[in-house]
Short mmCIF file of C-alpha atoms in Angstrom, two decimals:
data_model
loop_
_atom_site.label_atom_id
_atom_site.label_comp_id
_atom_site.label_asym_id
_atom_site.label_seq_id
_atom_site.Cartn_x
_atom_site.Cartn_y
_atom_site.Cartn_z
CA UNK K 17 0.00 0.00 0.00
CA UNK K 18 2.60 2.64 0.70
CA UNK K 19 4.48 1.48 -2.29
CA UNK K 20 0.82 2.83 -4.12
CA UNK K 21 1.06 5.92 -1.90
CA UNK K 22 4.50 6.75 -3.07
CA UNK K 23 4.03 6.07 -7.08
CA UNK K 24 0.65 8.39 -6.74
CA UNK K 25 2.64 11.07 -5.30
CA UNK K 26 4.78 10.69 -7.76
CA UNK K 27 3.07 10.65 -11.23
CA UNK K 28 2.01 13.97 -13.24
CA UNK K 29 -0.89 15.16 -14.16
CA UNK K 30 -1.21 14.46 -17.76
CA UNK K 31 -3.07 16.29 -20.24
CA UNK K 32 -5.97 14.06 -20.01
CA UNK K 33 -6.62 14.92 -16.41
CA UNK K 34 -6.52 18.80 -16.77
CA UNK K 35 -9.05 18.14 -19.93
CA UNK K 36 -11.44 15.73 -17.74
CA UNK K 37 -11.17 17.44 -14.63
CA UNK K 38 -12.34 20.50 -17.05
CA UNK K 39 -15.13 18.65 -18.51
CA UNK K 40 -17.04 17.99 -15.32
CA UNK K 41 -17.90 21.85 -14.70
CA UNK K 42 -18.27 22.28 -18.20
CA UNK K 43 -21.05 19.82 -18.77
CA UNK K 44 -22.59 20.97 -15.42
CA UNK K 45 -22.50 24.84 -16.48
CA UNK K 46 -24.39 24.03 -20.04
CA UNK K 47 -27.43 22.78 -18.35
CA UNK K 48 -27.11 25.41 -15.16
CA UNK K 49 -27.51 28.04 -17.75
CA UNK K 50 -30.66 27.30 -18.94
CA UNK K 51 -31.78 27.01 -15.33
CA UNK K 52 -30.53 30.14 -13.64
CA UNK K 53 -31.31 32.64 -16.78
CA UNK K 54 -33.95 31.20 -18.28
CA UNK K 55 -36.35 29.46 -15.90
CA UNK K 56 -38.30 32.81 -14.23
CA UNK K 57 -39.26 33.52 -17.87
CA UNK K 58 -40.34 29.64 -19.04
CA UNK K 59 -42.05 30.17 -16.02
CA UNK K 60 -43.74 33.32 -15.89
CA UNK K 61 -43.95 33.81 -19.62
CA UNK K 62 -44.35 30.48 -21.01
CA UNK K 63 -46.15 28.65 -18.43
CA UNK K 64 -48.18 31.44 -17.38
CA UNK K 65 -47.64 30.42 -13.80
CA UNK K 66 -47.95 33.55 -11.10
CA UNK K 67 -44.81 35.02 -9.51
CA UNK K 68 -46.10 34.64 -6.08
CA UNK K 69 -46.48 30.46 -7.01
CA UNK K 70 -43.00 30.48 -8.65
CA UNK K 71 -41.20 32.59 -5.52
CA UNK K 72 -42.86 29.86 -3.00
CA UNK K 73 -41.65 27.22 -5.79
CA UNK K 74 -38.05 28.80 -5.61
CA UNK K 75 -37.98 29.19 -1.93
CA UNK K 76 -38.94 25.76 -1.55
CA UNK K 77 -36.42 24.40 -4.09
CA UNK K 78 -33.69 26.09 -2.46
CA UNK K 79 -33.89 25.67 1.30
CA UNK K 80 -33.58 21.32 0.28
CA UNK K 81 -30.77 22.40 -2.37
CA UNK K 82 -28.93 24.17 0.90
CA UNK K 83 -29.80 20.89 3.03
CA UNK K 84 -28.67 18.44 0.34
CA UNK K 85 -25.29 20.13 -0.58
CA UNK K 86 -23.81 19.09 3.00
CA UNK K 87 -25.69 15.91 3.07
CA UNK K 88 -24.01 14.37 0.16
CA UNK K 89 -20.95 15.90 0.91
CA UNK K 90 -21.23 14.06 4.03
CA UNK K 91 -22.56 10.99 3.07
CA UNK K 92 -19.66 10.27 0.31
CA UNK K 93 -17.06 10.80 3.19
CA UNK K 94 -18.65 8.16 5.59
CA UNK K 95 -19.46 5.88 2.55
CA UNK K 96 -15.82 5.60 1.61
CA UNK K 97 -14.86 5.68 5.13
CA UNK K 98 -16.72 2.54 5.78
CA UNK K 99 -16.30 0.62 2.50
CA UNK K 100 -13.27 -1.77 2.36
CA UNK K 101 -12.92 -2.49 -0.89
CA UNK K 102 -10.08 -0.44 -2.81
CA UNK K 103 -12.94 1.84 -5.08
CA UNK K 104 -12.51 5.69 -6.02
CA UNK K 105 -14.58 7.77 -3.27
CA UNK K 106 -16.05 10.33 -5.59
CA UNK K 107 -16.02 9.39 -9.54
CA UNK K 108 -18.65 6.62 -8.66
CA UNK K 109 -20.99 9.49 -7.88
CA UNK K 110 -20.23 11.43 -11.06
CA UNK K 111 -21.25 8.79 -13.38
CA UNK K 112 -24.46 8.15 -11.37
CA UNK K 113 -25.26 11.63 -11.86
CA UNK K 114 -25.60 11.93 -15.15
CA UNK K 115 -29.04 10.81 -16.01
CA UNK K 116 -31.51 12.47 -13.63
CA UNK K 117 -29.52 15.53 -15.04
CA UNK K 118 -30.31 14.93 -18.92
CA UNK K 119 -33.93 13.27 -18.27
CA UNK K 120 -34.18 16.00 -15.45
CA UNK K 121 -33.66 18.74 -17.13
CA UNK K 122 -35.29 18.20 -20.77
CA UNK K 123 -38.50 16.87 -18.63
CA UNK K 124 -38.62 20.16 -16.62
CA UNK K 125 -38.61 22.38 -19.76
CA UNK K 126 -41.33 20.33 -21.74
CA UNK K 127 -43.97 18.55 -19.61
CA UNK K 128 -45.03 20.94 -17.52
CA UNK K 129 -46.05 22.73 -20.79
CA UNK K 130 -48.43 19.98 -22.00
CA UNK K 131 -50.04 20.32 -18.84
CA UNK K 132 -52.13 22.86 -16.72
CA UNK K 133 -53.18 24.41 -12.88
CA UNK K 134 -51.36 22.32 -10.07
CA UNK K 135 -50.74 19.85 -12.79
CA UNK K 136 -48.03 21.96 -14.40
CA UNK K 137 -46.81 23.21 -10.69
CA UNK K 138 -46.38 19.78 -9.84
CA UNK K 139 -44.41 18.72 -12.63
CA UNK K 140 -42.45 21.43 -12.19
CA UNK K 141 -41.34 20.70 -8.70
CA UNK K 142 -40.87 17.03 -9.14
CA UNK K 143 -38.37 17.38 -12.61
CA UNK K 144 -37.01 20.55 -11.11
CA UNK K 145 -36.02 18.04 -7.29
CA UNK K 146 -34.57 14.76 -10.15
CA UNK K 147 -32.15 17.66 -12.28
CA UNK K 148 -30.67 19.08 -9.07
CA UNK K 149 -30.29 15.94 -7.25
CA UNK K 150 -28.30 14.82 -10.41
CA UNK K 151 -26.35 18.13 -10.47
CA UNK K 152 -25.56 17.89 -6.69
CA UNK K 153 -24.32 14.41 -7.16
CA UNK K 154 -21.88 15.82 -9.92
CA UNK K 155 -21.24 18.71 -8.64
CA UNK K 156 -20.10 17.76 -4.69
CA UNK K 157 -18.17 14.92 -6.69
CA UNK K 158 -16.09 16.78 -9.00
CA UNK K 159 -15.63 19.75 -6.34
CA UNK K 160 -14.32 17.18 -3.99
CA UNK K 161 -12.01 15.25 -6.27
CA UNK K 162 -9.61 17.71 -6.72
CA UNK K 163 -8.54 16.94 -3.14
CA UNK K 164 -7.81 13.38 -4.14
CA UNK K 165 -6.34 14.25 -7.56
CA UNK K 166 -4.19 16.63 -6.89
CA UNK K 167 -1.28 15.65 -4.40
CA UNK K 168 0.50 18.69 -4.17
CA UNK K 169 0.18 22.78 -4.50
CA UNK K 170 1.03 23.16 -8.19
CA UNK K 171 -1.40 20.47 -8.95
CA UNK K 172 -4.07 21.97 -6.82
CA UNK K 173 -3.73 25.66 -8.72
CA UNK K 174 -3.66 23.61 -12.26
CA UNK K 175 -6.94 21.73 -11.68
CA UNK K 176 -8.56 25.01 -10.33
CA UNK K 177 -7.40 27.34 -13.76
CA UNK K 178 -8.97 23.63 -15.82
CA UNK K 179 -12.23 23.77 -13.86
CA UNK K 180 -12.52 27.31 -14.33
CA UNK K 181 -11.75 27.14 -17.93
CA UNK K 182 -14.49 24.59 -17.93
CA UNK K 183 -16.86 26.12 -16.49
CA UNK K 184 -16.34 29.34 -18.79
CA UNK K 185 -16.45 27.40 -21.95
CA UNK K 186 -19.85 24.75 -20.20
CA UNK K 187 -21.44 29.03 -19.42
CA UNK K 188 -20.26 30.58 -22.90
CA UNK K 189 -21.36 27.66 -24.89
CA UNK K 190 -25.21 27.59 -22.99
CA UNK K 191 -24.85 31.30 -23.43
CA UNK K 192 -24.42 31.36 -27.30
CA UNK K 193 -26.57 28.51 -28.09
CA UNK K 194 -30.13 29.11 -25.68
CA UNK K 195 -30.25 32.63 -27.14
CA UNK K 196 -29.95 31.70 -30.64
CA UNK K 197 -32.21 28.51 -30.77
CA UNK K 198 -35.16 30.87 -28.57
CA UNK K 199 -34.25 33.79 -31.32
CA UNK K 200 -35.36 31.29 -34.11
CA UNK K 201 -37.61 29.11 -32.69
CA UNK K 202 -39.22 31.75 -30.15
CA UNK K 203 -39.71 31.24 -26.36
CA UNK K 204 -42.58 28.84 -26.35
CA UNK K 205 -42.47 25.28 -25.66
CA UNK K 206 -41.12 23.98 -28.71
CA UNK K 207 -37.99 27.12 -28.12
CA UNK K 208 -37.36 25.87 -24.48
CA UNK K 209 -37.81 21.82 -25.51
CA UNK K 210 -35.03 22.08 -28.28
CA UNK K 211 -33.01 24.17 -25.85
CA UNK K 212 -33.31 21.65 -23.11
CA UNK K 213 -32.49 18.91 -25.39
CA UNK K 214 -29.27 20.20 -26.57
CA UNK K 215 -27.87 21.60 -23.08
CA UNK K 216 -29.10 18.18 -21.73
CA UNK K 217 -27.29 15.86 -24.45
CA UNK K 218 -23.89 18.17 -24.46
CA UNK K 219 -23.85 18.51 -20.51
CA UNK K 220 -24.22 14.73 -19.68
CA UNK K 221 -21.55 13.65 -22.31
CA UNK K 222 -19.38 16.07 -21.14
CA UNK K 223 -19.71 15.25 -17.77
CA UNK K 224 -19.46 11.34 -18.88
CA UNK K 225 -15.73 12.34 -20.13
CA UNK K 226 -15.03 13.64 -16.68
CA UNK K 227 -15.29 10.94 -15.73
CA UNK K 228 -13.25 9.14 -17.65
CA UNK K 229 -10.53 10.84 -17.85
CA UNK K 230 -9.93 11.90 -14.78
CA UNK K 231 -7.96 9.98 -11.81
CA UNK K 232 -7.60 9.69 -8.03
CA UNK K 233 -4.31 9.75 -7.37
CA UNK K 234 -4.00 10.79 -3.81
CA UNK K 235 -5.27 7.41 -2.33
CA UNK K 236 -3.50 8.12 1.33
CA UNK K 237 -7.16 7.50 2.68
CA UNK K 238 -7.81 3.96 1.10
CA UNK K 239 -8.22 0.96 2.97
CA UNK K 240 -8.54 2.70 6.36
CA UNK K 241 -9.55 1.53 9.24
CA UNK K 242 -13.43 2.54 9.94
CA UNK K 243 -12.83 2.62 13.68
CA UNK K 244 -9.77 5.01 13.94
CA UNK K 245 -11.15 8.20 15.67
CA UNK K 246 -9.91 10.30 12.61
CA UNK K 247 -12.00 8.55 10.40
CA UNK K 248 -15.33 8.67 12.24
CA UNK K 249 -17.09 11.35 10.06
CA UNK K 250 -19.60 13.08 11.67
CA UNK K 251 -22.41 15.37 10.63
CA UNK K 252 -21.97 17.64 13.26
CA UNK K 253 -17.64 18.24 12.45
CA UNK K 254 -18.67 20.81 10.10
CA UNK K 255 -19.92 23.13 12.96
CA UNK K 256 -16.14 22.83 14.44
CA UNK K 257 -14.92 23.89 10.75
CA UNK K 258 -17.11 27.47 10.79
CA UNK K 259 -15.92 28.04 14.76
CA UNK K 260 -12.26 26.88 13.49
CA UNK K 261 -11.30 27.70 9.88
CA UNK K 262 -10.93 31.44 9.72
CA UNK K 263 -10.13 30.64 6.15
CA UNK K 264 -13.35 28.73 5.68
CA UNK K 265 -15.84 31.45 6.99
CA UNK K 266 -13.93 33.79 4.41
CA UNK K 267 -14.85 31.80 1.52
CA UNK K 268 -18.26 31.04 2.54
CA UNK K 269 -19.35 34.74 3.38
CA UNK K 270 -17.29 35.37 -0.18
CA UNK K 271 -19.51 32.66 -1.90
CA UNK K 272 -22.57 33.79 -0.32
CA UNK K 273 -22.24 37.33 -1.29
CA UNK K 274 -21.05 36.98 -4.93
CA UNK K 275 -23.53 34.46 -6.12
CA UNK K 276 -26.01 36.13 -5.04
CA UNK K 277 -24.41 39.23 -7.00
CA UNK K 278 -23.58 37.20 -10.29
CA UNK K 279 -27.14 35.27 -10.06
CA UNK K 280 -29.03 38.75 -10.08
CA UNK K 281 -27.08 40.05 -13.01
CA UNK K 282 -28.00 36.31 -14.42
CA UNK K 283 -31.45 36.60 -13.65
CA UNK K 284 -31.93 40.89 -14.98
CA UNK K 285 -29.21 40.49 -17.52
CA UNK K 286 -32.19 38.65 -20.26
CA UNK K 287 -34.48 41.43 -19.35
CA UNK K 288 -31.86 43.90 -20.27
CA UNK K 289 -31.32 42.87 -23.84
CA UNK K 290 -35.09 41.43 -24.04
CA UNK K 291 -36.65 44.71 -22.66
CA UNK K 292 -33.91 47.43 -22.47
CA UNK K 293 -31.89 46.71 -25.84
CA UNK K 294 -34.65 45.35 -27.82
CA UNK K 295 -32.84 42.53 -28.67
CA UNK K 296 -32.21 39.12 -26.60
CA UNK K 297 -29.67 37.61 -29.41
CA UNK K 298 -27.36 40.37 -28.64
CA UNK K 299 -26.83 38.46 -25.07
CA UNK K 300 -24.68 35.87 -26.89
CA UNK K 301 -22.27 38.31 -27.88
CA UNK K 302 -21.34 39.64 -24.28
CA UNK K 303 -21.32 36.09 -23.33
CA UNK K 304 -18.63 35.64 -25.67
CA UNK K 305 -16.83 38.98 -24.79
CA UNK K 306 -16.79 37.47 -20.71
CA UNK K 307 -15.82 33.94 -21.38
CA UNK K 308 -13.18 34.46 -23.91
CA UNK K 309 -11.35 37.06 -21.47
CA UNK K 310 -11.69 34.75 -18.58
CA UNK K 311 -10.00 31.97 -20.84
CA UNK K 312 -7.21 33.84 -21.61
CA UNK K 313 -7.23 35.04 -17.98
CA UNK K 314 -7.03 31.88 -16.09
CA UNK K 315 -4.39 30.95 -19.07
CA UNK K 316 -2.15 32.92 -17.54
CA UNK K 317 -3.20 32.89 -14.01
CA UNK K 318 -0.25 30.57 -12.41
CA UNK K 319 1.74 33.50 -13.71
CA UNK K 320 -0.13 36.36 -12.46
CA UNK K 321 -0.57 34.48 -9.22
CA UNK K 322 3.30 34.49 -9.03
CA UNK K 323 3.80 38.13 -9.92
CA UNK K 324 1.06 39.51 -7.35
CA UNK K 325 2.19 37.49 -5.05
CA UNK K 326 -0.90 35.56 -4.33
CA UNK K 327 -4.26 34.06 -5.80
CA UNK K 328 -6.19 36.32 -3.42
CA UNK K 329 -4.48 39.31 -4.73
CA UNK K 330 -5.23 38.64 -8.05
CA UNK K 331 -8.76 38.12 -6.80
CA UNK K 332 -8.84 41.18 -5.31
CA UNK K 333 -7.39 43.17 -8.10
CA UNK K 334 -9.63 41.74 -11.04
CA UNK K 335 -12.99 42.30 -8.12
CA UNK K 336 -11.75 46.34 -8.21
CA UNK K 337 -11.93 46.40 -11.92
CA UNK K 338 -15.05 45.26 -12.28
CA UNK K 339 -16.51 47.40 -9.37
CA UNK K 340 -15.58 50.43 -11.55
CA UNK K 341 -16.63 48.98 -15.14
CA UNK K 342 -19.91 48.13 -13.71
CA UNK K 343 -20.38 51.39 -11.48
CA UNK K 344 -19.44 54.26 -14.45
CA UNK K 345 -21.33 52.07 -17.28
CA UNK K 346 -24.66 52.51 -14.76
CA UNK K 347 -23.33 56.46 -14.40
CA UNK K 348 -23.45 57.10 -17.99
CA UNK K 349 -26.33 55.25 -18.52
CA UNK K 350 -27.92 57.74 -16.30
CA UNK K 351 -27.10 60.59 -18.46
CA UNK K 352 -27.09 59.59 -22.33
CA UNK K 353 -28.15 56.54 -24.58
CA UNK K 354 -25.48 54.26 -24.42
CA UNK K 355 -25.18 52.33 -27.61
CA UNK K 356 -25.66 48.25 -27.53
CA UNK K 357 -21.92 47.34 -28.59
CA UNK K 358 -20.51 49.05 -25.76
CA UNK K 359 -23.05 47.95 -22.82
CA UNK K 360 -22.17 44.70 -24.35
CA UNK K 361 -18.89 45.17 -24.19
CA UNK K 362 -18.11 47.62 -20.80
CA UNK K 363 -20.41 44.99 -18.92
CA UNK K 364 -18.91 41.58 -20.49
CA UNK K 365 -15.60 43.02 -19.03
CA UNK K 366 -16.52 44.02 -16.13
CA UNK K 367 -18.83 40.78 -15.12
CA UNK K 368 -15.59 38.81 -16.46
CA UNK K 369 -13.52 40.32 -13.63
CA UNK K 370 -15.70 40.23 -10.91
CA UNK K 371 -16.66 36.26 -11.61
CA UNK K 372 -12.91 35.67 -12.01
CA UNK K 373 -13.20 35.66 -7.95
CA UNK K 374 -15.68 32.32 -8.68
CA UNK K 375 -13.26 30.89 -11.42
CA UNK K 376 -10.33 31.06 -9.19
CA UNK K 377 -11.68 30.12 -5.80
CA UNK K 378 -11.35 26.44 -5.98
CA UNK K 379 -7.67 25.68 -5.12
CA UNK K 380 -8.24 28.47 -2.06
CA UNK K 381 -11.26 25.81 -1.10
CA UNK K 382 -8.26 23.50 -1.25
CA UNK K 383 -6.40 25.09 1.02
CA UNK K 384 -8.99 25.22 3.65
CA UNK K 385 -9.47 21.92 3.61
CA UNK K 386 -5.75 20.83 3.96
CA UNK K 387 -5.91 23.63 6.84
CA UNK K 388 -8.97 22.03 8.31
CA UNK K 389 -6.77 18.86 8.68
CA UNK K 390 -4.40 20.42 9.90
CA UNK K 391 -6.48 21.55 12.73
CA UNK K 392 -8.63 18.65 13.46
CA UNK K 393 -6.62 15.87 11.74
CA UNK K 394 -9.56 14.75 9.96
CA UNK K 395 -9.77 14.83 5.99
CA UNK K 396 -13.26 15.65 4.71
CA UNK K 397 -12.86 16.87 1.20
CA UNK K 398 -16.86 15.88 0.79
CA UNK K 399 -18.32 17.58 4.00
CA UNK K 400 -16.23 20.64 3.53
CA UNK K 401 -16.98 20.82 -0.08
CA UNK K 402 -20.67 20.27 0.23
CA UNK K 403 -20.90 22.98 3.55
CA UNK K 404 -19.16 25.39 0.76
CA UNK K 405 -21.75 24.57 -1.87
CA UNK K 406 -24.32 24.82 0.62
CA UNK K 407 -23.22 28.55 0.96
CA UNK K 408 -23.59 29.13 -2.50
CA UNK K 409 -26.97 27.87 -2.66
CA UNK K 410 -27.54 30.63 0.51
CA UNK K 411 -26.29 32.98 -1.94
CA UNK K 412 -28.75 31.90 -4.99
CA UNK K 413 -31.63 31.15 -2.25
CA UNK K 414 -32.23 34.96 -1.62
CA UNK K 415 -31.02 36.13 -5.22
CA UNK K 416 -33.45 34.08 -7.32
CA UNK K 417 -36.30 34.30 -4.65
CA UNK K 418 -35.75 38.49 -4.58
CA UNK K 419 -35.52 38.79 -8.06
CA UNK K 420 -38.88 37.13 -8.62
CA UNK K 421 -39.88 39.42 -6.30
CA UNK K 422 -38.63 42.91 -7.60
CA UNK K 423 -39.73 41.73 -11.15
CA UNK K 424 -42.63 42.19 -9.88
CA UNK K 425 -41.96 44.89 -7.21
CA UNK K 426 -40.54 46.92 -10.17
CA UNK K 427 -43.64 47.11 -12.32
CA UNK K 428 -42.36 44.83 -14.82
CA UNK K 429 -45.45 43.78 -17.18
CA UNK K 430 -45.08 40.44 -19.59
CA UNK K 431 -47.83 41.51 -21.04
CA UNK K 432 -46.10 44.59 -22.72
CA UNK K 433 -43.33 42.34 -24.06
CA UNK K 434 -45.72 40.21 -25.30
CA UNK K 435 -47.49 42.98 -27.43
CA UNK K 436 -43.96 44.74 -28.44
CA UNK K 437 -44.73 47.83 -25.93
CA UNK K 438 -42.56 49.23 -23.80
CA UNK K 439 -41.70 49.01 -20.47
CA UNK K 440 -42.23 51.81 -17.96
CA UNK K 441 -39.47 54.40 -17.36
CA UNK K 442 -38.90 52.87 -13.99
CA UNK K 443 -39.38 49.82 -14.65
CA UNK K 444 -36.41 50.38 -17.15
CA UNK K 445 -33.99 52.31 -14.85
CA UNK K 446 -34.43 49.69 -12.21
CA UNK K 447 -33.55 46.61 -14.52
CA UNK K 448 -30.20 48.36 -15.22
CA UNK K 449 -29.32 48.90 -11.61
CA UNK K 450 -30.37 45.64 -11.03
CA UNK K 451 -27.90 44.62 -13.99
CA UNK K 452 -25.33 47.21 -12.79
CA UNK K 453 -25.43 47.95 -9.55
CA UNK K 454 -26.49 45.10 -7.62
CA UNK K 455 -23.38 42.45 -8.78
CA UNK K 456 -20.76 46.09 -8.10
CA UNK K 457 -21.94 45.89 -4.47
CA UNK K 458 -21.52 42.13 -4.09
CA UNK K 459 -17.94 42.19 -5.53
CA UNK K 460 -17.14 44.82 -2.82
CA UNK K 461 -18.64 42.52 -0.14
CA UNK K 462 -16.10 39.84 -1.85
CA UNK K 463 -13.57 41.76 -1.55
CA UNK K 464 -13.59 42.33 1.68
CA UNK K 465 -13.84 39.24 2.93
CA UNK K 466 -10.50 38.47 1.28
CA UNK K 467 -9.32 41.61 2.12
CA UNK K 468 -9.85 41.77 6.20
CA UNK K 469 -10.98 37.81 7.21
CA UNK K 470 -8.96 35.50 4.90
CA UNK K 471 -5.50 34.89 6.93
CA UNK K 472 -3.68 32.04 5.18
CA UNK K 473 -0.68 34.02 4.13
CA UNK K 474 2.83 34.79 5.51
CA UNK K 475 4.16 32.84 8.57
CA UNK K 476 0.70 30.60 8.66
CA UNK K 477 0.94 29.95 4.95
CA UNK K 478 4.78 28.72 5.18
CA UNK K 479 3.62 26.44 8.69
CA UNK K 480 0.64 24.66 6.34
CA UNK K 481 3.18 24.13 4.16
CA UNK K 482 5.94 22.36 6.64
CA UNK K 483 3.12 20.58 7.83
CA UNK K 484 2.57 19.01 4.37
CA UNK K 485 5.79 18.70 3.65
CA UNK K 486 6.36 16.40 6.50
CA UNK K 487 3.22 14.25 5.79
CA UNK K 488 4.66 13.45 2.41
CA UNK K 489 8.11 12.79 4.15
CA UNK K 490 6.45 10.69 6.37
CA UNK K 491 4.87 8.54 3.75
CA UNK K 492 8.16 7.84 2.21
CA UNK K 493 9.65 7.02 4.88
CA UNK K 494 7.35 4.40 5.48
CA UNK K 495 7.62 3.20 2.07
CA UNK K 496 11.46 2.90 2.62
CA UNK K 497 10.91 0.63 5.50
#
């Protein structure tokens, strides 16, 4: 066994595991994006349904999203803890996952259509509970295995610039392609069916390459013994983490603040080209302008990390650019008819910087976790991960539930849209502050959390790292013996 330990330490990452590990976010992103932008206006617009039935829908939808994240986390930790076979701990999961996301998924954006009153509402909420158990499955999975595949800090920053190119390309291809197949085939049924169908079928085969091409390498934890104290996962350990792991709290309050700041500009940023720029095809376009920069920015992030010093201060920087990109394109907005290339353009950069913070977060979840176990002496990539993805669902709870509200709150009027009218004046200003505005604020909240609560740097960075160091030396040294 420690001759297994030593070789896993010891092999590369190939380019086969960057590209799979890539894959899994990608193929989760394609279908998300239907999801988060679209579903308030399948809802509202297609379905007919109320906004008071939907926000009760959402609320509902979310609060067992927030309980499940942990949950699973936690149950894939004490699974493998207690199996004693020599099986992978998360990539099991992944391939589980994939169907109730494709049937999920396609099912929620067609059969609730063919049907009508609490018929439709039902359908809704049973298709809507299948997709996200499926994308929970994946996503606590693949967000977890890059504590098993990578067995060292390079590693850990590669796998986090992959996922995050794979989640830009999974957001930039949903991005381009929903737009254009609703621009042709309208948003009706048969618009949101087709669009469904081909997020569905390019997500799940995606996702199916992650998982086979990816790899867990770091198998320190296999074969364990079930009744050593460090292995006895419990439910209640993650409490310890939140009263322990200053580092932790700073990435949840950082998660819960800048989802829900990206999933409002998400949720306004249709109604902005739909109502605003008379023109929902031009959406794909800014989508392009954000993904491609953050591709070419996480290209080079190992070597802006190096020259700022830090991943947090790259963070940091890129979150200040897009606070002012965002703020002055609202400013002159205020004063003069800003023309649809540069909205497009001013708020594709700007939203590109501020969800860089997202894209590169990943190896800092790493770190907490190797800094939880370095604490408690208990390694619970699953737990951790899922308590983190529970704190983005906190984030998207009151996002999605407010902006049903102020859609309505706002004086916002399908109706109008419907019949080619126009919205009200103030119903117009208050979509582009929603737009604008809103995700500016939330990247200031992120920033300060990595500003004045994240602490794993100088003299407590370098001790993580001895620490490390001398688990690895300890492992060879057994292997030697």
């Amino acid at each position: 066994m420690a001759k297994e330990i030593a070789k896993a330490s010891q092999n590369e990452l190939t380019w086969k595991h960057k590209i799979g590990y890539a894959a899994g976010d990608a193929g989760g992103v394609m279908t998300l994006v239907l999801v988060s932008s679209y579903m308030t206006r399948y809802i509202t617009n297609v379905l007919t349904i109320p906004y008071a039935t939907l926000s009760v829908l959402l609320l509902i939808w979310n609060i067992w999203d927030m309980v499940n994240d942990p949950l699973m986390g936690t149950l894939m930790d004490k699974t493998f803890a207690k199996a004693k076979s020599d099986r992978d701990k998360f990539r099991p999961w992944i391939l589980y996952s994939i169907a109730p996301i494709v049937l999920g998924i396609i099912a929620f954006f067609s059969v609730p259509s063919l049907l009508n009153g609490f018929a439709a509402v039902a359908a809704l909420f049973i298709f809507k509970i299948i997709y996200e158990l499926g994308y929970t499955m994946m996503n606590i999975g693949m967000g977890s295995l890059l504590g098993t595949m990578a067995t060292n800090d390079p590693e850990r920053a590669t796998l986090s610039s992959a996922r995050g190119m794979g989640s830009t390309v999974g957001s930039l291809v949903g991005m381009v392609v929903v737009p254009q197949i609703l621009s042709r085939l309208g948003e009706n049924p048969q618009g949101y069916f087709w669009a469904a169908v081909v997020c569905g079928i390019l997500g799940g085969f995606s996702v199916l390459v992650h998982y086979l091409w990816t790899e867990e390498r770091n198998i320190t934890d296999r074969n364990s013994d079930p009744n050593d104290e460090k292995n006895n996962v419990k439910f209640t350990d993650i409490i310890n983490v939140f009263k322990e792991n200053r580092a932790f709290l700073a990435l949840s309050l950082h998660s819960i603040i800048i989802v829900f700041g990206t999933t409002i500009y998400n949720q306004f940023n249709a109604y902005m080209y739909a109502d605003v720029l008379g023109d929902i095809s031009l959406l794909s376009y800014t989508s392009i302008i954000s993904m491609v920069l953050t591709i070419v920015i996480l290209t080079f992030a190992p070597g802006l990390v190096k020259r700022f010093g830090g991943t947090v201060r790259v963070i940091r920087a890129a979150l200040l650019i897009g606070i002012a990109l965002m703020g002055s394109l609202f400013a002159l907005m205020l004063g003069a008819d800003v023309p649809a290339v540069l909205f497009l353009v001013a708020s594709g950069v700007g939203f590109a910087m501020i969800n860089l913070s997202v894209q590169m977060q990943w190896g800092l979840v790493g770190e907490s976790i190797d800094y939880n176990e370095y604490l408690t002496g208990k390694r619970t990539e699953g737990a951790i991960y899922g308590t983190f993805s529970l704190t983005r669902r906190v984030g998207q709870t009151i996002s999605q539930s407010l902006a049903v509200l102020m859609i309505g709150w706002i004086g916002y009027n399908p109706e109008l849209t419907n019949a080619g009218i126009a919205q009200a004046d103030g119903t117009i200003f208050s979509i582009k502050f929603m737009t604008l505005v809103v995700p500016a604020i939330a990247a200031l909240g992120s920033w300060a959390c990595f500003k004045f609560i994240w602490h794993l740097e100088g003299d407590l960075r370098d001790k993580l790292t001895l620490w490390k160091d001398s688990k690895t030396a300890d492992v060879e040294g057994f292997d030697e013996e």
